[in-house]
């Protein structure tokens, strides 16, 4: 994991400026070196978050990209609450890409909440202190005797008050307090935090207003379709450009040479036209000669056969974790379980396909309108590719129609930048077709596990062994997200354990999909532990609680967002107990129905979930899901929190039931929703969500509810049919 970003309140600097006849409060967030692929290098300088106008309008900058996770609403809620603002007077604007002003701007990893919980509150509390000081000067009263409420400073003794707008100019002249020392609210006094507030952009979305990247319109804009090789890693040899250029409405067609990095720019042909439909139709006329190289023979069936042979025959390439005497534990075991699990490549398929708009100015600088989860990474990456400094690449952040990790990779930004450089002075919008999107993704890696468990004569788990077969992309600097943690549960709680892995080479681009790694590991580990539980004559919740019995909280550590609380078995116990209570675990079920349980800890969140399922006419029905989660002491926006948990659960069910990307001839077989069927409303279950509060700072909800629903479903199907699901997606024929 990258080096932590120092975002504790002790690291905040202060400054204020007068802006537009009101108060503008800034806070600087010093940054440490981070992975260049995320934000690049930057030094912290001042960054403005809050402006108060004379008419009492409080404009708050939402600094992070919005992909539907509600962060554009949630972060300003933190500031507004500590300010004692009237939410009805708050206006939220999207911040531009600027690492120096705003610090990290990213949407991914469920990082936004833990990364910003304290800094954004401190910004709001600092503004409140400045407004109190301004009122104190005007009235000649000690500020300690004043209070604030709903956008006003109040003198309780006299009953008089001043609005924030009336105080804005005076407050701008007040010295900014030390934000590390400003008093923060007692949570019992929150009036915005904890309220269910709808998304700030929801009315615009309902009205169909242009807020997404693909909605970008600029004077004189032209449109690009970009044809890549269907075979990953192929090199372009030649193309019939003259034929394409002769098509009606086509402005130009030219070859774009890749830079050797699939995450940035691959070989292809750009077709430019006066609208996207013409460009896309014209590229159908392309006849391209590709050098497919060694990867054209690769296939999912070949990977599966090779992986299973490795599990059966080969010794692992490397050991990830090992303690105790694993071989002795298995030799002395009263019962040994041995099973193989596997899961496929998966695509992201957000509703808004990849797109970006770029304008290469005549001085060589680039301006971009990008629906990116990592706009700072895109900015620095494009600048490096073009030989520019990052300040010469201006990136406007647009709202995204979903991301799920796909937009962490900025290949589409690099592609349109290369195209726009060919056409200086002319705005160019590049849009992926759905087929481009499905076949040009960065996929959740497929994987295989051979698992063994050893039980003693009392049914206690005394040994655990996992040989994980995964992928790597050859070449320096390639991102390989097909990883398994040495601490993967139950690693630390079994006396004799070994985790090992072997890597196969591939050219299939891989990337992070919502709850990366966890979305696969939960299925494998929790399904196999359910097997272990049944072999021991127990249910899975009982086994999990026995595994962590007597275990203490692990020490805190430094994570990506700063201090990260160590794994706490008490939180596992709490969510497990709550989920069992919610579902009525152990109750007699209607005929043909069964319950299954799954648990997982990821992204600093604990979730236990129970699924109710049935089989009818060869169809798997998911009727109910009960989810209990612990993401800390405070749910900031219950509306957004519920949306995230429900969406995660639906995503997980969809992955389990139907989704798989297959490789044939080095290319993706699937092309659109007809053969990659994401879940739709009729298959959506009733979802009940409850949160268990704990004495921990809040953490994110975009991902941790997804992993446990998959094993909860597979375990429910075992309870219903007596047949184990060890391969995803679920083949209903195997349950007959």
Short mmCIF file of C-alpha atoms in Angstrom, two decimals, residues 71-496:
data_model
loop_
_atom_site.label_atom_id
_atom_site.label_comp_id
_atom_site.label_asym_id
_atom_site.label_seq_id
_atom_site.Cartn_x
_atom_site.Cartn_y
_atom_site.Cartn_z
CA UNK A 71 -19.34 12.44 -1.99
CA UNK A 72 -20.15 15.78 -3.62
CA UNK A 73 -22.97 16.09 -1.09
CA UNK A 74 -21.31 14.43 1.89
CA UNK A 75 -18.04 16.36 2.18
CA UNK A 76 -19.80 19.75 2.16
CA UNK A 77 -22.14 18.39 4.85
CA UNK A 78 -19.14 18.05 7.16
CA UNK A 79 -18.08 21.64 6.56
CA UNK A 80 -21.59 23.06 6.79
CA UNK A 81 -22.41 21.30 10.05
CA UNK A 82 -19.32 22.55 11.87
CA UNK A 83 -20.06 26.05 10.53
CA UNK A 84 -23.58 25.86 11.94
CA UNK A 85 -24.76 26.74 8.46
CA UNK A 86 -28.32 26.63 7.24
CA UNK A 87 -28.24 23.81 4.67
CA UNK A 88 -30.90 25.59 2.63
CA UNK A 89 -28.41 28.43 2.09
CA UNK A 90 -25.60 26.14 0.94
CA UNK A 91 -24.53 25.97 -2.69
CA UNK A 92 -22.10 23.24 -3.73
CA UNK A 93 -19.73 23.59 -6.66
CA UNK A 94 -17.37 21.01 -8.12
CA UNK A 95 -13.72 21.77 -7.55
CA UNK A 96 -11.32 21.83 -10.47
CA UNK A 97 -8.38 19.43 -10.60
CA UNK A 98 -5.70 21.01 -8.44
CA UNK A 99 -3.51 18.94 -6.13
CA UNK A 100 -1.87 22.03 -4.70
CA UNK A 101 -5.18 23.57 -3.66
CA UNK A 102 -7.28 20.57 -2.66
CA UNK A 103 -4.90 17.77 -1.81
CA UNK A 104 -5.91 14.31 -3.03
CA UNK A 105 -8.92 14.28 -5.34
CA UNK A 106 -9.98 10.73 -6.00
CA UNK A 107 -12.99 8.46 -5.93
CA UNK A 108 -11.94 4.96 -5.05
CA UNK A 109 -11.10 2.56 -2.28
CA UNK A 110 -13.84 3.98 -0.03
CA UNK A 111 -11.15 6.46 1.01
CA UNK A 112 -13.07 9.73 0.92
CA UNK A 113 -14.74 9.40 4.32
CA UNK A 114 -11.71 8.44 6.44
CA UNK A 115 -9.48 10.81 4.48
CA UNK A 116 -11.72 13.85 4.94
CA UNK A 117 -13.72 13.29 8.15
CA UNK A 118 -11.47 15.50 10.28
CA UNK A 119 -10.03 17.99 7.75
CA UNK A 120 -13.40 19.04 6.35
CA UNK A 121 -14.91 19.43 9.81
CA UNK A 122 -11.93 21.57 10.82
CA UNK A 123 -12.43 23.81 7.80
CA UNK A 124 -16.03 24.38 8.88
CA UNK A 125 -15.14 24.90 12.53
CA UNK A 126 -12.47 27.41 11.55
CA UNK A 127 -15.01 29.40 9.54
CA UNK A 128 -17.35 29.45 12.51
CA UNK A 129 -14.60 30.78 14.79
CA UNK A 130 -13.84 33.60 12.35
CA UNK A 131 -17.51 34.58 12.16
CA UNK A 132 -17.77 34.59 15.95
CA UNK A 133 -14.68 36.81 16.15
CA UNK A 134 -16.17 39.24 13.63
CA UNK A 135 -19.40 39.51 15.63
CA UNK A 136 -17.41 39.92 18.84
CA UNK A 137 -15.60 42.93 17.38
CA UNK A 138 -18.77 44.52 16.08
CA UNK A 139 -20.66 44.16 19.33
CA UNK A 140 -17.72 44.50 21.73
CA UNK A 141 -18.63 41.22 23.39
CA UNK A 142 -16.37 38.31 24.25
CA UNK A 143 -16.87 35.71 21.54
CA UNK A 144 -17.12 33.02 24.22
CA UNK A 145 -20.47 34.56 25.18
CA UNK A 146 -21.84 34.23 21.65
CA UNK A 147 -23.33 31.26 19.89
CA UNK A 148 -24.28 30.28 16.36
CA UNK A 149 -27.28 28.65 14.76
CA UNK A 150 -28.46 28.14 11.17
CA UNK A 151 -26.25 30.75 9.55
CA UNK A 152 -26.43 33.35 12.30
CA UNK A 153 -24.26 34.54 15.19
CA UNK A 154 -26.45 35.13 18.22
CA UNK A 155 -25.99 37.11 21.42
CA UNK A 156 -28.09 35.10 23.91
CA UNK A 157 -28.09 37.91 26.46
CA UNK A 158 -29.80 40.45 24.18
CA UNK A 159 -31.37 38.15 21.62
CA UNK A 160 -29.83 40.10 18.74
CA UNK A 161 -28.24 38.30 15.82
CA UNK A 162 -26.22 38.83 12.65
CA UNK A 163 -26.35 36.63 9.59
CA UNK A 164 -23.20 35.12 8.21
CA UNK A 165 -23.67 37.24 5.11
CA UNK A 166 -23.70 40.41 7.21
CA UNK A 167 -20.47 39.33 8.90
CA UNK A 168 -18.66 37.99 5.84
CA UNK A 169 -16.59 41.07 5.00
CA UNK A 170 -15.56 41.61 8.62
CA UNK A 171 -14.73 37.95 9.07
CA UNK A 172 -12.40 38.09 6.10
CA UNK A 173 -10.12 40.36 8.13
CA UNK A 174 -9.95 38.03 11.10
CA UNK A 175 -6.83 35.98 11.65
CA UNK A 176 -7.46 32.37 10.76
CA UNK A 177 -7.39 30.19 13.86
CA UNK A 178 -5.14 27.18 14.21
CA UNK A 179 -7.37 24.57 12.64
CA UNK A 180 -5.62 21.86 14.63
CA UNK A 181 -6.97 23.46 17.80
CA UNK A 182 -10.41 24.74 16.86
CA UNK A 183 -13.11 23.11 18.97
CA UNK A 184 -15.28 20.63 17.10
CA UNK A 185 -18.88 19.82 17.83
CA UNK A 186 -20.02 17.11 20.15
CA UNK A 187 -21.75 14.61 17.84
CA UNK A 188 -24.98 15.06 19.79
CA UNK A 189 -25.09 18.62 18.45
CA UNK A 190 -24.83 17.69 14.77
CA UNK A 191 -27.71 19.16 12.77
CA UNK A 192 -26.63 18.23 9.24
CA UNK A 193 -24.35 15.25 9.80
CA UNK A 194 -26.61 12.27 10.33
CA UNK A 195 -29.49 13.69 8.29
CA UNK A 196 -30.73 11.83 5.22
CA UNK A 197 -29.98 14.35 2.48
CA UNK A 198 -30.55 13.64 -1.19
CA UNK A 199 -27.80 13.98 -3.74
CA UNK A 200 -27.09 17.58 -4.67
CA UNK A 201 -27.17 16.73 -8.37
CA UNK A 202 -30.32 14.59 -8.26
CA UNK A 203 -32.72 17.30 -9.47
CA UNK A 204 -30.45 18.03 -12.43
CA UNK A 205 -30.26 14.34 -13.30
CA UNK A 206 -34.04 14.00 -13.16
CA UNK A 207 -34.40 17.02 -15.44
CA UNK A 208 -31.84 15.61 -17.85
CA UNK A 209 -29.48 18.55 -17.48
CA UNK A 210 -25.99 18.10 -18.97
CA UNK A 211 -23.69 17.30 -16.05
CA UNK A 212 -21.90 14.13 -17.14
CA UNK A 213 -18.67 13.97 -19.10
CA UNK A 214 -20.44 12.75 -22.20
CA UNK A 215 -22.70 15.83 -22.05
CA UNK A 216 -19.79 18.20 -22.65
CA UNK A 217 -20.46 20.55 -25.56
CA UNK A 218 -17.95 23.10 -26.86
CA UNK A 219 -18.08 25.45 -29.87
CA UNK A 220 -16.67 23.83 -32.98
CA UNK A 221 -16.31 20.44 -31.32
CA UNK A 222 -15.63 17.35 -33.42
CA UNK A 223 -16.03 13.71 -32.45
CA UNK A 224 -13.64 10.79 -32.43
CA UNK A 225 -14.07 7.05 -32.56
CA UNK A 226 -10.93 5.10 -31.73
CA UNK A 227 -10.37 1.60 -33.09
CA UNK A 228 -8.09 -0.64 -31.06
CA UNK A 229 -7.06 -4.21 -31.67
CA UNK A 230 -9.47 -6.75 -30.20
CA UNK A 231 -6.43 -8.85 -29.30
CA UNK A 232 -4.63 -7.48 -26.27
CA UNK A 233 -1.02 -6.52 -26.85
CA UNK A 234 -1.30 -6.41 -30.65
CA UNK A 235 0.67 -3.93 -32.77
CA UNK A 236 -0.80 -2.00 -35.69
CA UNK A 237 0.87 -2.65 -39.05
CA UNK A 238 -1.31 -0.80 -41.58
CA UNK A 239 -4.82 0.55 -42.20
CA UNK A 240 -6.92 1.63 -45.21
CA UNK A 241 -7.13 5.27 -44.13
CA UNK A 242 -8.03 6.60 -47.60
CA UNK A 243 -11.24 4.55 -47.69
CA UNK A 244 -12.31 5.84 -44.30
CA UNK A 245 -11.44 9.46 -45.10
CA UNK A 246 -13.69 9.25 -48.15
CA UNK A 247 -16.78 8.44 -46.06
CA UNK A 248 -19.41 11.26 -45.91
CA UNK A 249 -19.00 13.51 -42.87
CA UNK A 250 -15.52 12.24 -42.01
CA UNK A 251 -13.03 15.02 -41.27
CA UNK A 252 -9.90 12.95 -40.85
CA UNK A 253 -8.56 9.50 -40.01
CA UNK A 254 -5.06 8.75 -38.79
CA UNK A 255 -2.96 6.18 -36.98
CA UNK A 256 -2.16 6.72 -33.31
CA UNK A 257 0.91 4.89 -32.10
CA UNK A 258 0.86 3.58 -28.56
CA UNK A 259 3.48 4.34 -25.95
CA UNK A 260 3.89 0.77 -24.74
CA UNK A 261 1.66 1.23 -21.70
CA UNK A 262 -1.84 -0.26 -22.05
CA UNK A 263 -3.02 1.92 -19.16
CA UNK A 264 -2.26 5.00 -21.26
CA UNK A 265 -2.07 4.61 -25.02
CA UNK A 266 -2.31 1.61 -27.32
CA UNK A 267 -1.99 1.45 -31.09
CA UNK A 268 -5.14 2.38 -32.96
CA UNK A 269 -6.85 4.43 -35.64
CA UNK A 270 -8.71 7.65 -34.82
CA UNK A 271 -11.67 8.55 -37.02
CA UNK A 272 -12.79 12.19 -36.72
CA UNK A 273 -16.23 13.36 -37.87
CA UNK A 274 -18.79 16.08 -37.33
CA UNK A 275 -20.75 13.78 -35.01
CA UNK A 276 -19.97 10.57 -33.18
CA UNK A 277 -22.40 8.39 -35.14
CA UNK A 278 -20.68 9.24 -38.41
CA UNK A 279 -17.28 8.57 -36.86
CA UNK A 280 -18.40 5.22 -35.48
CA UNK A 281 -20.02 4.14 -38.74
CA UNK A 282 -16.97 5.16 -40.74
CA UNK A 283 -14.65 3.11 -38.59
CA UNK A 284 -16.67 0.03 -39.53
CA UNK A 285 -15.05 0.44 -42.94
CA UNK A 286 -11.58 0.08 -41.47
CA UNK A 287 -9.41 -2.78 -42.60
CA UNK A 288 -6.48 -2.96 -40.23
CA UNK A 289 -3.58 -5.36 -40.32
CA UNK A 290 -2.49 -6.28 -36.81
CA UNK A 291 0.52 -8.15 -35.52
CA UNK A 292 -1.20 -10.12 -32.78
CA UNK A 293 1.96 -11.66 -31.38
CA UNK A 294 2.00 -14.40 -28.76
CA UNK A 295 -1.24 -13.46 -27.02
CA UNK A 296 -3.64 -14.44 -29.81
CA UNK A 297 -3.57 -18.06 -28.66
CA UNK A 298 -4.68 -17.27 -25.12
CA UNK A 299 -8.15 -18.20 -23.90
CA UNK A 300 -10.16 -18.59 -20.71
CA UNK A 301 -10.34 -22.34 -21.29
CA UNK A 302 -6.58 -22.45 -21.64
CA UNK A 303 -6.08 -20.43 -18.48
CA UNK A 304 -8.46 -22.72 -16.58
CA UNK A 305 -6.69 -25.87 -17.73
CA UNK A 306 -3.27 -24.44 -16.90
CA UNK A 307 -4.39 -23.23 -13.48
CA UNK A 308 -5.90 -26.55 -12.50
CA UNK A 309 -2.75 -28.36 -13.59
CA UNK A 310 -0.68 -25.98 -11.48
CA UNK A 311 -2.90 -26.58 -8.47
CA UNK A 312 -2.61 -30.32 -8.91
CA UNK A 313 0.99 -30.74 -9.99
CA UNK A 314 3.22 -27.79 -9.27
CA UNK A 315 4.75 -26.37 -6.17
CA UNK A 316 3.84 -22.72 -5.58
CA UNK A 317 6.15 -20.05 -6.91
CA UNK A 318 6.11 -18.07 -3.69
CA UNK A 319 4.86 -18.24 -0.13
CA UNK A 320 2.81 -15.27 1.05
CA UNK A 321 2.29 -16.31 4.67
CA UNK A 322 3.36 -19.28 6.75
CA UNK A 323 3.30 -20.05 10.44
CA UNK A 324 3.11 -23.12 12.62
CA UNK A 325 3.69 -26.60 11.19
CA UNK A 326 1.14 -26.97 8.41
CA UNK A 327 2.25 -30.41 7.24
CA UNK A 328 2.16 -31.81 10.77
CA UNK A 329 -1.31 -30.36 11.35
CA UNK A 330 -2.67 -32.12 8.28
CA UNK A 331 -0.87 -35.35 9.12
CA UNK A 332 -2.49 -35.46 12.57
CA UNK A 333 -5.93 -34.18 11.53
CA UNK A 334 -9.07 -36.15 12.30
CA UNK A 335 -10.64 -34.75 9.15
CA UNK A 336 -9.19 -33.04 6.07
CA UNK A 337 -11.12 -31.01 3.52
CA UNK A 338 -9.79 -30.33 0.02
CA UNK A 339 -11.57 -28.13 -2.54
CA UNK A 340 -10.87 -26.03 -5.62
CA UNK A 341 -12.54 -22.65 -6.17
CA UNK A 342 -12.44 -20.35 -9.19
CA UNK A 343 -13.90 -17.11 -10.49
CA UNK A 344 -13.75 -15.31 -13.85
CA UNK A 345 -12.57 -12.03 -15.26
CA UNK A 346 -15.20 -9.31 -14.75
CA UNK A 347 -15.85 -6.00 -16.51
CA UNK A 348 -17.12 -2.74 -14.99
CA UNK A 349 -19.76 -1.60 -17.53
CA UNK A 350 -20.81 1.72 -15.96
CA UNK A 351 -23.86 3.22 -17.62
CA UNK A 352 -21.85 6.13 -18.98
CA UNK A 353 -19.19 4.59 -21.24
CA UNK A 354 -15.65 5.92 -21.24
CA UNK A 355 -15.38 9.35 -22.81
CA UNK A 356 -13.32 12.50 -22.58
CA UNK A 357 -13.15 15.87 -24.32
CA UNK A 358 -9.83 17.58 -25.04
CA UNK A 359 -8.71 20.85 -26.56
CA UNK A 360 -5.08 21.29 -27.55
CA UNK A 361 -4.43 25.01 -27.47
CA UNK A 362 -2.16 26.60 -30.04
CA UNK A 363 0.58 27.01 -27.42
CA UNK A 364 0.62 23.24 -26.93
CA UNK A 365 -1.15 23.22 -23.57
CA UNK A 366 -4.08 20.86 -23.10
CA UNK A 367 -7.51 21.45 -21.60
CA UNK A 368 -9.67 18.45 -20.76
CA UNK A 369 -13.18 17.65 -19.53
CA UNK A 370 -12.81 14.29 -17.85
CA UNK A 371 -15.15 11.92 -16.01
CA UNK A 372 -12.25 10.40 -14.09
CA UNK A 373 -12.00 8.85 -10.64
CA UNK A 374 -8.38 10.02 -10.49
CA UNK A 375 -8.26 13.33 -12.36
CA UNK A 376 -4.92 14.27 -10.82
CA UNK A 377 -3.42 11.02 -12.05
CA UNK A 378 -4.84 11.71 -15.49
CA UNK A 379 -3.44 15.22 -15.44
CA UNK A 380 0.09 14.15 -14.56
CA UNK A 381 -0.05 11.15 -16.89
CA UNK A 382 -1.17 13.17 -19.90
CA UNK A 383 1.39 15.85 -19.13
CA UNK A 384 4.18 13.29 -19.03
CA UNK A 385 3.02 11.68 -22.27
CA UNK A 386 2.95 15.05 -24.05
CA UNK A 387 6.19 16.33 -22.54
CA UNK A 388 4.39 19.06 -20.58
CA UNK A 389 4.40 20.14 -16.98
CA UNK A 390 1.16 19.31 -15.12
CA UNK A 391 0.17 22.98 -14.94
CA UNK A 392 -0.07 22.94 -18.75
CA UNK A 393 -2.83 20.32 -18.58
CA UNK A 394 -6.05 21.75 -17.17
CA UNK A 395 -8.59 19.11 -16.19
CA UNK A 396 -12.22 19.97 -15.50
CA UNK A 397 -13.88 17.34 -13.32
CA UNK A 398 -17.28 16.22 -14.59
CA UNK A 399 -19.76 13.98 -12.89
CA UNK A 400 -19.55 10.33 -13.86
CA UNK A 401 -22.32 7.92 -14.74
CA UNK A 402 -20.76 5.21 -12.62
CA UNK A 403 -17.19 4.07 -12.33
CA UNK A 404 -16.79 1.03 -10.05
CA UNK A 405 -13.02 1.34 -10.43
CA UNK A 406 -12.90 1.50 -14.23
CA UNK A 407 -12.24 5.22 -14.21
CA UNK A 408 -9.26 4.82 -11.91
CA UNK A 409 -7.39 4.03 -15.12
CA UNK A 410 -7.15 7.04 -17.43
CA UNK A 411 -6.44 5.39 -20.77
CA UNK A 412 -9.29 7.32 -22.39
CA UNK A 413 -7.76 10.62 -21.25
CA UNK A 414 -4.44 9.70 -22.84
CA UNK A 415 -6.12 8.54 -26.03
CA UNK A 416 -8.14 11.70 -26.61
CA UNK A 417 -5.13 13.86 -25.68
CA UNK A 418 -3.07 12.13 -28.37
CA UNK A 419 -5.90 12.65 -30.86
CA UNK A 420 -6.45 16.31 -29.90
CA UNK A 421 -2.74 17.03 -30.25
CA UNK A 422 -3.14 16.05 -33.90
CA UNK A 423 -5.83 18.75 -34.24
CA UNK A 424 -4.71 21.89 -32.33
CA UNK A 425 -7.37 24.51 -31.72
CA UNK A 426 -10.23 22.05 -32.25
CA UNK A 427 -12.13 20.49 -29.30
CA UNK A 428 -12.35 16.71 -29.72
CA UNK A 429 -14.73 14.43 -27.87
CA UNK A 430 -13.94 10.72 -27.87
CA UNK A 431 -16.63 8.26 -26.81
CA UNK A 432 -16.40 4.50 -26.36
CA UNK A 433 -19.24 2.46 -27.81
CA UNK A 434 -20.61 -0.15 -25.42
CA UNK A 435 -18.63 -2.73 -27.35
CA UNK A 436 -15.48 -0.64 -26.89
CA UNK A 437 -16.28 -0.42 -23.20
CA UNK A 438 -16.80 -4.15 -22.67
CA UNK A 439 -13.86 -5.23 -24.82
CA UNK A 440 -11.46 -2.45 -23.84
CA UNK A 441 -11.75 -2.63 -20.06
CA UNK A 442 -9.29 -3.24 -17.25
CA UNK A 443 -10.78 -6.41 -15.83
CA UNK A 444 -11.19 -7.89 -12.38
CA UNK A 445 -8.66 -10.74 -12.58
CA UNK A 446 -9.79 -14.34 -12.72
CA UNK A 447 -8.37 -16.65 -10.07
CA UNK A 448 -8.14 -20.19 -8.79
CA UNK A 449 -7.63 -21.55 -5.28
CA UNK A 450 -6.83 -24.99 -3.99
CA UNK A 451 -7.85 -24.94 -0.36
CA UNK A 452 -7.27 -27.48 2.37
CA UNK A 453 -8.45 -27.43 5.97
CA UNK A 454 -7.51 -29.68 8.88
CA UNK A 455 -9.87 -30.37 11.80
CA UNK A 456 -9.01 -32.10 15.05
CA UNK A 457 -11.25 -34.68 16.73
CA UNK A 458 -13.19 -31.89 18.44
CA UNK A 459 -13.98 -30.10 15.19
CA UNK A 460 -11.48 -27.30 15.77
CA UNK A 461 -9.74 -25.76 12.76
CA UNK A 462 -6.05 -26.53 13.29
CA UNK A 463 -4.63 -26.18 9.78
CA UNK A 464 -5.33 -24.13 6.66
CA UNK A 465 -3.61 -24.12 3.27
CA UNK A 466 -4.36 -22.11 0.12
CA UNK A 467 -2.49 -22.31 -3.19
CA UNK A 468 -3.69 -19.32 -5.20
CA UNK A 469 -3.24 -19.22 -8.98
CA UNK A 470 -3.30 -15.70 -10.34
CA UNK A 471 -1.97 -13.55 -13.18
CA UNK A 472 0.78 -11.12 -13.91
CA UNK A 473 1.32 -8.87 -16.90
CA UNK A 474 4.93 -9.05 -18.05
CA UNK A 475 6.95 -5.89 -18.35
CA UNK A 476 8.08 -3.14 -15.99
CA UNK A 477 5.51 -0.99 -14.25
CA UNK A 478 2.48 -3.09 -15.17
CA UNK A 479 -0.32 -2.84 -12.61
CA UNK A 480 -1.19 -6.30 -11.28
CA UNK A 481 -4.22 -6.13 -8.99
CA UNK A 482 -4.55 -9.92 -8.83
CA UNK A 483 -3.21 -9.99 -5.30
CA UNK A 484 -3.88 -11.85 -2.09
CA UNK A 485 -3.03 -10.41 1.29
CA UNK A 486 -0.89 -12.42 3.66
CA UNK A 487 -3.41 -11.39 6.32
CA UNK A 488 -6.46 -12.70 4.44
CA UNK A 489 -8.93 -14.04 7.02
CA UNK A 490 -8.53 -16.46 8.79
CA UNK A 491 -4.73 -16.14 8.47
CA UNK A 492 -3.98 -14.74 11.91
CA UNK A 493 -6.38 -17.00 13.78
CA UNK A 494 -5.37 -20.50 12.67
CA UNK A 495 -2.34 -22.00 14.46
CA UNK A 496 -0.93 -23.66 11.34
#
